[in-house]
Structure formats: structure tokens, C-alpha cells
PDB file of C-alpha atoms in Angstrom:
ATOM      1  CA  UNK A 793      -4.474   3.672  13.445  1.00  0.00           C
ATOM      2  CA  UNK A 794      -5.551   0.071  13.473  1.00  0.00           C
ATOM      3  CA  UNK A 795      -4.527  -2.217  16.307  1.00  0.00           C
ATOM      4  CA  UNK A 796      -2.298  -5.079  15.170  1.00  0.00           C
ATOM      5  CA  UNK A 797      -3.534  -8.378  16.617  1.00  0.00           C
ATOM      6  CA  UNK A 798      -1.174 -10.709  14.721  1.00  0.00           C
ATOM      7  CA  UNK A 799      -3.918 -12.288  12.617  1.00  0.00           C
ATOM      8  CA  UNK A 800      -2.707 -14.201   9.536  1.00  0.00           C
ATOM      9  CA  UNK A 801      -3.827 -11.316   7.309  1.00  0.00           C
ATOM     10  CA  UNK A 802      -1.962  -8.791   9.451  1.00  0.00           C
ATOM     11  CA  UNK A 803       1.135 -11.001   9.530  1.00  0.00           C
ATOM     12  CA  UNK A 804       1.115 -11.031   5.720  1.00  0.00           C
ATOM     13  CA  UNK A 805       0.852  -7.243   5.678  1.00  0.00           C
ATOM     14  CA  UNK A 806       3.705  -6.982   8.196  1.00  0.00           C
ATOM     15  CA  UNK A 807       5.848  -9.404   6.183  1.00  0.00           C
ATOM     16  CA  UNK A 808       5.330  -7.248   3.101  1.00  0.00           C
ATOM     17  CA  UNK A 809       6.325  -4.130   5.068  1.00  0.00           C
ATOM     18  CA  UNK A 810       9.445  -5.950   6.307  1.00  0.00           C
ATOM     19  CA  UNK A 811      10.323  -6.894   2.710  1.00  0.00           C
ATOM     20  CA  UNK A 812       9.975  -3.221   1.690  1.00  0.00           C
ATOM     21  CA  UNK A 813      12.287  -2.196   4.544  1.00  0.00           C
ATOM     22  CA  UNK A 814      14.796  -4.849   3.538  1.00  0.00           C
ATOM     23  CA  UNK A 815      14.730  -3.915  -0.168  1.00  0.00           C
ATOM     24  CA  UNK A 816      15.190  -0.240   0.691  1.00  0.00           C
ATOM     25  CA  UNK A 817      18.095  -0.994   3.030  1.00  0.00           C
ATOM     26  CA  UNK A 818      16.198   0.450   6.002  1.00  0.00           C
ATOM     27  CA  UNK A 819      16.420  -2.498   8.388  1.00  0.00           C
ATOM     28  CA  UNK A 820      19.890  -1.341   9.463  1.00  0.00           C
ATOM     29  CA  UNK A 821      18.307   1.886  10.754  1.00  0.00           C
ATOM     30  CA  UNK A 822      15.786   0.036  12.909  1.00  0.00           C
ATOM     31  CA  UNK A 823      17.271  -3.278  14.044  1.00  0.00           C
ATOM     32  CA  UNK A 824      20.660  -4.671  15.030  1.00  0.00           C
ATOM     33  CA  UNK A 825      22.265  -7.080  12.550  1.00  0.00           C
ATOM     34  CA  UNK A 826      21.246 -10.187  14.533  1.00  0.00           C
ATOM     35  CA  UNK A 827      17.594  -8.996  14.601  1.00  0.00           C
ATOM     36  CA  UNK A 828      17.197  -8.495  10.848  1.00  0.00           C
ATOM     37  CA  UNK A 829      15.105 -11.461   9.871  1.00  0.00           C
ATOM     38  CA  UNK A 830      11.426 -11.873   9.203  1.00  0.00           C
ATOM     39  CA  UNK A 831      10.773 -14.364  12.000  1.00  0.00           C
ATOM     40  CA  UNK A 832      12.235 -12.061  14.651  1.00  0.00           C
ATOM     41  CA  UNK A 833      10.332  -9.077  13.225  1.00  0.00           C
ATOM     42  CA  UNK A 834       6.965 -10.873  13.325  1.00  0.00           C
ATOM     43  CA  UNK A 835       7.762 -12.249  16.773  1.00  0.00           C
ATOM     44  CA  UNK A 836       8.597  -8.732  18.013  1.00  0.00           C
ATOM     45  CA  UNK A 837       5.250  -7.429  16.765  1.00  0.00           C
ATOM     46  CA  UNK A 838       3.355 -10.354  18.255  1.00  0.00           C
ATOM     47  CA  UNK A 839       4.957  -9.880  21.685  1.00  0.00           C
ATOM     48  CA  UNK A 840       4.855  -6.083  21.808  1.00  0.00           C
ATOM     49  CA  UNK A 841       2.268  -4.654  24.205  1.00  0.00           C
ATOM     50  CA  UNK A 842       0.898  -2.361  21.496  1.00  0.00           C
ATOM     51  CA  UNK A 843       1.337  -2.283  17.726  1.00  0.00           C
ATOM     52  CA  UNK A 844      -0.521   0.062  15.411  1.00  0.00           C
ATOM     53  CA  UNK A 845      -0.610   0.230  11.644  1.00  0.00           C
ATOM     54  CA  UNK A 846      -2.264   1.930   8.711  1.00  0.00           C
ATOM     55  CA  UNK A 847      -2.497   0.395   5.262  1.00  0.00           C
ATOM     56  CA  UNK A 848      -3.649   1.110   1.745  1.00  0.00           C
ATOM     57  CA  UNK A 849      -3.714  -0.771  -1.572  1.00  0.00           C
ATOM     58  CA  UNK A 850       0.101  -1.048  -1.452  1.00  0.00           C
ATOM     59  CA  UNK A 851       0.149  -2.541   2.048  1.00  0.00           C
ATOM     60  CA  UNK A 852       1.243  -1.103   5.387  1.00  0.00           C
ATOM     61  CA  UNK A 853       2.446   2.472   5.112  1.00  0.00           C
ATOM     62  CA  UNK A 854       2.628   3.315   8.835  1.00  0.00           C
ATOM     63  CA  UNK A 855       3.740   0.949  11.566  1.00  0.00           C
ATOM     64  CA  UNK A 856       4.334   1.928  15.196  1.00  0.00           C
ATOM     65  CA  UNK A 857       5.016  -0.246  18.207  1.00  0.00           C
ATOM     66  CA  UNK A 858       5.874  -0.112  21.879  1.00  0.00           C
ATOM     67  CA  UNK A 859       8.189  -2.471  23.732  1.00  0.00           C
ATOM     68  CA  UNK A 860       8.272  -2.721  27.501  1.00  0.00           C
ATOM     69  CA  UNK A 861      11.183  -0.944  29.160  1.00  0.00           C
ATOM     70  CA  UNK A 862      10.884  -1.390  32.926  1.00  0.00           C
ATOM     71  CA  UNK A 863       7.515   0.261  33.756  1.00  0.00           C
ATOM     72  CA  UNK A 864       7.704   2.454  30.654  1.00  0.00           C
ATOM     73  CA  UNK A 865       8.056   1.698  26.980  1.00  0.00           C
ATOM     74  CA  UNK A 866      10.310   2.156  23.990  1.00  0.00           C
ATOM     75  CA  UNK A 867       8.477   3.628  20.999  1.00  0.00           C
ATOM     76  CA  UNK A 868       9.439   2.795  17.426  1.00  0.00           C
ATOM     77  CA  UNK A 869       7.867   3.591  14.074  1.00  0.00           C
ATOM     78  CA  UNK A 870       8.369   3.048  10.354  1.00  0.00           C
ATOM     79  CA  UNK A 871       6.721   5.019   7.570  1.00  0.00           C
ATOM     80  CA  UNK A 872       6.814   3.897   3.952  1.00  0.00           C
ATOM     81  CA  UNK A 873       9.017   6.330   1.992  1.00  0.00           C
ATOM     82  CA  UNK A 874       6.218   7.660  -0.237  1.00  0.00           C
ATOM     83  CA  UNK A 875       4.195   8.685   2.855  1.00  0.00           C
ATOM     84  CA  UNK A 876       6.979  10.368   4.832  1.00  0.00           C
ATOM     85  CA  UNK A 877       6.350  14.011   5.575  1.00  0.00           C
ATOM     86  CA  UNK A 878       2.659  13.882   4.625  1.00  0.00           C
ATOM     87  CA  UNK A 879      -0.197  15.201   6.723  1.00  0.00           C
ATOM     88  CA  UNK A 880      -1.468  11.624   7.049  1.00  0.00           C
ATOM     89  CA  UNK A 881       1.902  10.498   8.410  1.00  0.00           C
ATOM     90  CA  UNK A 882       1.869  13.113  11.159  1.00  0.00           C
ATOM     91  CA  UNK A 883      -1.740  12.272  12.051  1.00  0.00           C
ATOM     92  CA  UNK A 884      -1.010   8.542  12.389  1.00  0.00           C
ATOM     93  CA  UNK A 885       2.261   9.152  14.252  1.00  0.00           C
ATOM     94  CA  UNK A 886       0.505  11.429  16.767  1.00  0.00           C
ATOM     95  CA  UNK A 887      -2.334   8.930  17.183  1.00  0.00           C
ATOM     96  CA  UNK A 888       0.140   6.157  18.025  1.00  0.00           C
ATOM     97  CA  UNK A 889       1.957   8.438  20.488  1.00  0.00           C
ATOM     98  CA  UNK A 890      -1.315   9.477  22.133  1.00  0.00           C
ATOM     99  CA  UNK A 891      -2.267   5.820  22.640  1.00  0.00           C
ATOM    100  CA  UNK A 892       0.982   5.228  24.504  1.00  0.00           C
ATOM    101  CA  UNK A 893       0.685   8.359  26.627  1.00  0.00           C
ATOM    102  CA  UNK A 894      -2.324   6.919  28.389  1.00  0.00           C
ATOM    103  CA  UNK A 895      -0.657   3.580  29.109  1.00  0.00           C
ATOM    104  CA  UNK A 896       2.978   4.151  30.028  1.00  0.00           C
ATOM    105  CA  UNK A 897       4.452   6.465  32.678  1.00  0.00           C
ATOM    106  CA  UNK A 898       7.523   7.030  30.488  1.00  0.00           C
ATOM    107  CA  UNK A 899       8.022   6.688  26.746  1.00  0.00           C
ATOM    108  CA  UNK A 900      11.524   6.513  25.332  1.00  0.00           C
ATOM    109  CA  UNK A 901      12.773   6.380  21.758  1.00  0.00           C
ATOM    110  CA  UNK A 902      16.160   5.782  20.207  1.00  0.00           C
ATOM    111  CA  UNK A 903      17.639   6.624  16.828  1.00  0.00           C
ATOM    112  CA  UNK A 904      20.876   6.885  14.912  1.00  0.00           C
ATOM    113  CA  UNK A 905      19.382   9.147  12.240  1.00  0.00           C
ATOM    114  CA  UNK A 906      19.370  12.945  12.366  1.00  0.00           C
ATOM    115  CA  UNK A 907      16.085  13.193  10.438  1.00  0.00           C
ATOM    116  CA  UNK A 908      14.377  10.958  13.005  1.00  0.00           C
ATOM    117  CA  UNK A 909      15.982  12.900  15.857  1.00  0.00           C
ATOM    118  CA  UNK A 910      14.437  16.103  14.467  1.00  0.00           C
ATOM    119  CA  UNK A 911      11.019  14.445  14.209  1.00  0.00           C
ATOM    120  CA  UNK A 912      11.257  13.216  17.795  1.00  0.00           C
ATOM    121  CA  UNK A 913      12.119  16.710  19.031  1.00  0.00           C
ATOM    122  CA  UNK A 914       9.299  18.258  16.976  1.00  0.00           C
ATOM    123  CA  UNK A 915       6.787  15.854  18.522  1.00  0.00           C
ATOM    124  CA  UNK A 916       7.570  16.344  22.192  1.00  0.00           C
ATOM    125  CA  UNK A 917      10.636  14.208  22.845  1.00  0.00           C
ATOM    126  CA  UNK A 918      13.634  15.626  24.671  1.00  0.00           C
ATOM    127  CA  UNK A 919      17.196  14.444  24.095  1.00  0.00           C
ATOM    128  CA  UNK A 920      18.524  12.432  27.045  1.00  0.00           C
ATOM    129  CA  UNK A 921      21.896  11.011  26.042  1.00  0.00           C
ATOM    130  CA  UNK A 922      24.258   9.823  23.373  1.00  0.00           C
ATOM    131  CA  UNK A 923      24.622   6.171  24.325  1.00  0.00           C
ATOM    132  CA  UNK A 924      27.706   5.723  22.172  1.00  0.00           C
ATOM    133  CA  UNK A 925      28.327   3.383  19.236  1.00  0.00           C
ATOM    134  CA  UNK A 926      25.708   0.790  20.176  1.00  0.00           C
ATOM    135  CA  UNK A 927      23.941   0.323  16.819  1.00  0.00           C
ATOM    136  CA  UNK A 928      26.296  -1.565  14.540  1.00  0.00           C
ATOM    137  CA  UNK A 929      28.999   1.001  15.305  1.00  0.00           C
ATOM    138  CA  UNK A 930      26.704   4.044  14.959  1.00  0.00           C
ATOM    139  CA  UNK A 931      25.951   6.325  17.892  1.00  0.00           C
ATOM    140  CA  UNK A 932      22.550   5.675  19.403  1.00  0.00           C
ATOM    141  CA  UNK A 933      20.691   8.698  20.766  1.00  0.00           C
ATOM    142  CA  UNK A 934      18.133   8.335  23.542  1.00  0.00           C
ATOM    143  CA  UNK A 935      15.036  10.555  23.799  1.00  0.00           C
ATOM    144  CA  UNK A 936      12.204  10.748  26.341  1.00  0.00           C
ATOM    145  CA  UNK A 937       8.697  11.985  25.669  1.00  0.00           C
ATOM    146  CA  UNK A 938       8.139  15.020  27.894  1.00  0.00           C
ATOM    147  CA  UNK A 939       4.417  14.470  28.447  1.00  0.00           C
ATOM    148  CA  UNK A 940       2.862  11.104  29.342  1.00  0.00           C
ATOM    149  CA  UNK A 941       0.020   9.987  31.631  1.00  0.00           C
TER     150      UNK A 941
END
């Protein structure tokens, strides 16, 4: 995956990806209601320790980022719907995870979606806890990557 450095060109690509997420109604699966605006999204990417992306003629199709969580990190990713489940998706997802494994002593991930929970478990994450209705009333599940640095 390519490293996101928040250049103007990359910000335009990220803004287009955000618009796709918004149009598809996917922002509610990734961000809390008060975080669902373009400025906060671009700011999050700019301040994240690591952001990776892959793009094609239609724009960003894979976006993954880490956010500091104590000495470890929270991992998050978005895949454009037409690329979900493809070989390329799994390759890029694994590449982003591998980059984090060498940097953070612990990698956590959260989700409210069963399909994402299955993907996390298939890629080395173990369920830690149901944190309760913390995501706009939906239960938020916490996972930890079993193998890191």
C-alpha cells in the first residue's frame, strides 16, 4: 500500500473516498455521529501515525489507518464495496497489518458489524470484549491482534 502523507492530491483522494462512504451510508459504521464530517476525517488521517491507501482510476479503494492507543494502536480500514472480498483486498489489508506489527506492541480493532468481526478473526484478531452500546447505541466489540512485534 502507499503511505498517505496528506499531500493536496492525497487529500482530494481521501475526500472522494469520504464522499463515497457518506453516499453509501457507511460513515455510521466507522465514526460516531459527531465525527462524521469531512474536516474531522481529513484531520484524523493527517494526525494518525500511519495511514495507507491503494487507488485506481475510480479513486481510493483501500484505506487503512492506525491511531495511538496508549503504547499500542487502534487499527481501522475501509474497502470500497466493489473491491470487498477480492484477492487484492486481502493482500492490501495484510500489508497494512504487517506494517503495524513492526511498530506497535499491541494492535486493537473495534467493530459493530458481524462481517467485520469475522474478517478480524480470520486475520489473527482475538475477541476481547463487548464494550456495550457505545457506537450510536450499537454494541461495540473489541479485538486484539494476537501477533505483533
